[in-house]
């Protein structure tokens, strides 16, 4: 099914998606918010630039964007997959609790803020390019991977990464000795054994965006983790 979004708001777009039993292609998308919010069991291809909260509360659907996406992609996402063949705005994966987001290009601020996991649910975000400030802010679970493949002079991640982080892991494709991190986290180079945790996700990224896995693996990876099970204890318990 093909939906021409040029004269439609998000309610009309979502109504057509909901009533279709086929895979859906949305053309001429330009800033409509909340596309596919809360959807499950749908396969959606978008041509253009969807607006804020694409796939918010997603519960199993698969969304592919052949372009950029704006802020809050996958907000409170529970399951499913979002694949973006461009850049993404701020706060992608906000409070995400399941599913996977793959971005070919760069990302804005606060990627993965408040990500969390529970039992078998472990959310994942892979950013192919570089990220703005506050990556993994207040992260409580899940995996964030930043590959830094963009051809620009920016650092792989900007200021204040992992502020308030108390769960999950952040993997950066770099030896980030000069990265300033908060006291409640630790950073270390990933061993060959440690790379097994993210190998599957890197293979998927390469298949979606036509990258060579071997060339990606030639660079070192750093993993950032909370340094205790209760990283805020020193803030509230007197010595």
Short mmCIF file of C-alpha atoms in Angstrom, two decimals, residues 6-228:
data_model
loop_
_atom_site.label_atom_id
_atom_site.label_comp_id
_atom_site.label_asym_id
_atom_site.label_seq_id
_atom_site.Cartn_x
_atom_site.Cartn_y
_atom_site.Cartn_z
CA UNK A 6 1.85 15.54 1.11
CA UNK A 7 -1.62 16.73 2.17
CA UNK A 8 -2.21 14.47 5.21
CA UNK A 9 -1.74 14.97 8.94
CA UNK A 10 -0.52 12.19 11.20
CA UNK A 11 -4.02 11.08 12.17
CA UNK A 12 -4.96 10.41 8.54
CA UNK A 13 -1.63 8.67 7.87
CA UNK A 14 -1.95 6.44 10.93
CA UNK A 15 -5.55 5.57 10.09
CA UNK A 16 -4.50 4.32 6.66
CA UNK A 17 -1.62 2.34 8.15
CA UNK A 18 -3.93 0.79 10.73
CA UNK A 19 -6.43 -0.30 8.07
CA UNK A 20 -3.84 -1.89 5.78
CA UNK A 21 -2.83 -5.54 5.91
CA UNK A 22 0.07 -5.02 3.48
CA UNK A 23 3.49 -3.46 3.88
CA UNK A 24 3.17 0.33 3.65
CA UNK A 25 5.19 2.93 1.76
CA UNK A 26 4.71 6.56 2.81
CA UNK A 27 5.89 9.08 0.21
CA UNK A 28 6.43 12.86 0.42
CA UNK A 29 6.58 12.78 4.20
CA UNK A 30 7.48 16.21 5.59
CA UNK A 31 7.41 16.73 9.33
CA UNK A 32 4.28 14.81 10.33
CA UNK A 33 4.67 13.79 13.99
CA UNK A 34 3.65 10.58 15.77
CA UNK A 35 3.77 8.35 12.69
CA UNK A 36 3.20 4.69 13.68
CA UNK A 37 2.97 5.58 17.38
CA UNK A 38 2.13 2.45 19.36
CA UNK A 39 1.94 0.21 16.28
CA UNK A 40 2.78 -3.48 16.13
CA UNK A 41 2.96 -6.05 13.30
CA UNK A 42 3.34 -3.47 10.52
CA UNK A 43 6.18 -2.96 8.04
CA UNK A 44 6.50 0.70 7.05
CA UNK A 45 8.85 2.44 4.59
CA UNK A 46 9.01 6.23 4.67
CA UNK A 47 10.33 8.48 1.91
CA UNK A 48 11.11 11.94 3.26
CA UNK A 49 11.50 13.35 6.77
CA UNK A 50 9.07 12.27 9.50
CA UNK A 51 8.52 14.66 12.40
CA UNK A 52 8.97 14.23 16.14
CA UNK A 53 8.10 11.01 17.98
CA UNK A 54 8.31 8.65 15.02
CA UNK A 55 7.51 5.18 16.38
CA UNK A 56 6.76 6.42 19.89
CA UNK A 57 5.53 3.53 22.07
CA UNK A 58 6.30 1.20 19.16
CA UNK A 59 5.31 -2.36 20.05
CA UNK A 60 6.72 -4.58 17.32
CA UNK A 61 6.41 -2.79 13.99
CA UNK A 62 9.40 -2.24 11.67
CA UNK A 63 9.99 1.26 10.27
CA UNK A 64 12.56 2.20 7.63
CA UNK A 65 13.21 5.88 6.82
CA UNK A 66 14.95 6.74 3.56
CA UNK A 67 15.99 10.17 4.79
CA UNK A 68 16.49 12.00 8.08
CA UNK A 69 14.26 11.87 11.16
CA UNK A 70 13.55 14.57 13.73
CA UNK A 71 13.49 14.42 17.55
CA UNK A 72 12.30 11.71 19.95
CA UNK A 73 12.42 8.77 17.54
CA UNK A 74 11.33 5.62 19.40
CA UNK A 75 10.18 7.54 22.49
CA UNK A 76 9.26 4.90 25.14
CA UNK A 77 9.57 2.20 22.47
CA UNK A 78 8.74 -1.29 23.74
CA UNK A 79 9.60 -3.58 20.80
CA UNK A 80 10.25 -3.54 17.06
CA UNK A 81 12.85 -1.91 14.85
CA UNK A 82 13.54 1.56 13.39
CA UNK A 83 16.14 1.94 10.63
CA UNK A 84 17.11 5.46 9.52
CA UNK A 85 19.18 6.00 6.36
CA UNK A 86 20.18 9.52 7.39
CA UNK A 87 20.63 11.60 10.54
CA UNK A 88 18.43 11.73 13.63
CA UNK A 89 17.57 14.63 15.95
CA UNK A 90 17.66 14.89 19.74
CA UNK A 91 16.49 12.37 22.36
CA UNK A 92 16.19 9.31 20.12
CA UNK A 93 15.26 6.32 22.27
CA UNK A 94 14.00 8.44 25.17
CA UNK A 95 12.93 6.03 27.96
CA UNK A 96 13.23 3.19 25.44
CA UNK A 97 12.63 -0.18 27.07
CA UNK A 98 12.90 -2.64 24.17
CA UNK A 99 13.50 -2.96 20.44
CA UNK A 100 16.29 -1.67 18.21
CA UNK A 101 17.12 1.64 16.51
CA UNK A 102 19.79 1.87 13.76
CA UNK A 103 20.93 5.23 12.37
CA UNK A 104 23.34 5.52 9.46
CA UNK A 105 24.37 9.13 10.11
CA UNK A 106 24.82 11.52 13.03
CA UNK A 107 22.59 12.05 16.07
CA UNK A 108 21.71 15.05 18.23
CA UNK A 109 21.70 15.51 22.00
CA UNK A 110 20.52 13.14 24.73
CA UNK A 111 20.49 9.93 22.70
CA UNK A 112 19.30 7.05 24.88
CA UNK A 113 18.28 9.25 27.81
CA UNK A 114 16.53 7.16 30.48
CA UNK A 115 16.92 3.91 28.51
CA UNK A 116 16.07 0.94 30.71
CA UNK A 117 15.81 -2.85 30.60
CA UNK A 118 13.83 -5.52 32.39
CA UNK A 119 14.39 -9.28 32.29
CA UNK A 120 14.68 -10.29 28.60
CA UNK A 121 13.96 -6.77 27.32
CA UNK A 122 17.22 -5.02 26.38
CA UNK A 123 16.90 -1.95 24.11
CA UNK A 124 19.59 -1.13 21.56
CA UNK A 125 20.62 1.99 19.65
CA UNK A 126 23.40 1.99 17.04
CA UNK A 127 24.54 5.38 15.70
CA UNK A 128 26.77 5.12 12.64
CA UNK A 129 28.02 8.69 12.86
CA UNK A 130 28.71 10.92 15.86
CA UNK A 131 26.58 12.15 18.76
CA UNK A 132 25.91 15.43 20.51
CA UNK A 133 26.12 16.10 24.25
CA UNK A 134 24.56 14.04 27.06
CA UNK A 135 24.74 10.68 25.31
CA UNK A 136 23.29 8.02 27.64
CA UNK A 137 22.10 10.54 30.21
CA UNK A 138 20.50 8.73 33.18
CA UNK A 139 20.83 5.45 31.27
CA UNK A 140 19.49 2.58 33.37
CA UNK A 141 19.87 -0.31 30.93
CA UNK A 142 20.31 -1.38 27.33
CA UNK A 143 23.17 -0.88 24.89
CA UNK A 144 24.26 2.26 23.04
CA UNK A 145 26.84 1.91 20.24
CA UNK A 146 28.41 4.90 18.47
CA UNK A 147 30.66 4.13 15.49
CA UNK A 148 31.92 7.61 14.52
CA UNK A 149 31.91 6.90 10.78
CA UNK A 150 31.03 10.48 9.78
CA UNK A 151 33.65 12.32 7.75
CA UNK A 152 33.77 15.48 9.86
CA UNK A 153 36.10 16.90 12.53
CA UNK A 154 33.77 16.47 15.48
CA UNK A 155 34.53 14.18 18.40
CA UNK A 156 32.72 10.85 18.37
CA UNK A 157 30.59 12.19 21.22
CA UNK A 158 30.33 15.75 22.50
CA UNK A 159 30.14 16.98 26.10
CA UNK A 160 28.87 15.28 29.27
CA UNK A 161 28.34 11.70 28.07
CA UNK A 162 26.85 9.21 30.55
CA UNK A 163 25.81 11.86 33.08
CA UNK A 164 23.78 10.10 35.77
CA UNK A 165 24.28 6.70 34.11
CA UNK A 166 23.43 3.84 36.48
CA UNK A 167 22.87 0.85 34.19
CA UNK A 168 23.51 -0.52 30.72
CA UNK A 169 26.57 -0.01 28.53
CA UNK A 170 27.85 2.52 26.01
CA UNK A 171 30.26 1.34 23.30
CA UNK A 172 32.31 3.93 21.39
CA UNK A 173 34.38 2.97 18.36
CA UNK A 174 37.45 4.87 19.57
CA UNK A 175 40.15 4.89 22.20
CA UNK A 176 38.73 7.87 24.09
CA UNK A 177 41.53 8.68 26.51
CA UNK A 178 40.70 12.39 26.41
CA UNK A 179 36.97 11.97 27.05
CA UNK A 180 35.77 13.62 30.27
CA UNK A 181 33.42 11.26 32.11
CA UNK A 182 31.50 11.55 35.40
CA UNK A 183 32.96 9.87 38.47
CA UNK A 184 30.24 7.21 38.67
CA UNK A 185 31.30 5.42 35.45
CA UNK A 186 34.36 3.57 34.21
CA UNK A 187 35.77 3.30 30.68
CA UNK A 188 37.97 0.53 29.31
CA UNK A 189 39.06 -0.83 25.96
CA UNK A 190 36.91 -3.74 24.82
CA UNK A 191 38.66 -7.09 24.58
CA UNK A 192 38.12 -9.51 21.71
CA UNK A 193 35.96 -11.57 24.05
CA UNK A 194 33.98 -8.50 25.04
CA UNK A 195 33.19 -7.67 21.41
CA UNK A 196 31.01 -10.78 21.19
CA UNK A 197 28.21 -8.92 22.98
CA UNK A 198 27.80 -6.42 20.13
CA UNK A 199 28.96 -8.43 17.10
CA UNK A 200 25.40 -9.35 16.11
CA UNK A 201 24.31 -5.70 16.17
CA UNK A 202 27.29 -4.56 14.11
CA UNK A 203 26.49 -7.20 11.49
CA UNK A 204 22.93 -5.90 11.26
CA UNK A 205 24.14 -2.31 10.95
CA UNK A 206 26.47 -3.26 8.09
CA UNK A 207 23.73 -5.18 6.29
CA UNK A 208 21.27 -2.26 6.54
CA UNK A 209 23.68 0.43 5.39
CA UNK A 210 26.15 -1.47 3.19
CA UNK A 211 29.22 -1.11 5.41
CA UNK A 212 32.09 -3.57 5.67
CA UNK A 213 32.21 -5.22 9.09
CA UNK A 214 35.92 -6.04 8.94
CA UNK A 215 36.86 -2.39 8.39
CA UNK A 216 34.67 -1.30 11.31
CA UNK A 217 36.33 -3.85 13.58
CA UNK A 218 39.83 -2.59 12.75
CA UNK A 219 39.38 0.32 15.18
CA UNK A 220 39.42 -0.12 18.96
CA UNK A 221 36.20 0.08 20.96
CA UNK A 222 35.75 1.58 24.42
CA UNK A 223 32.98 0.45 26.77
CA UNK A 224 31.57 2.76 29.44
CA UNK A 225 29.70 1.26 32.41
CA UNK A 226 28.54 2.33 35.87
CA UNK A 227 31.23 1.54 38.42
CA UNK A 228 28.89 0.14 41.08
#
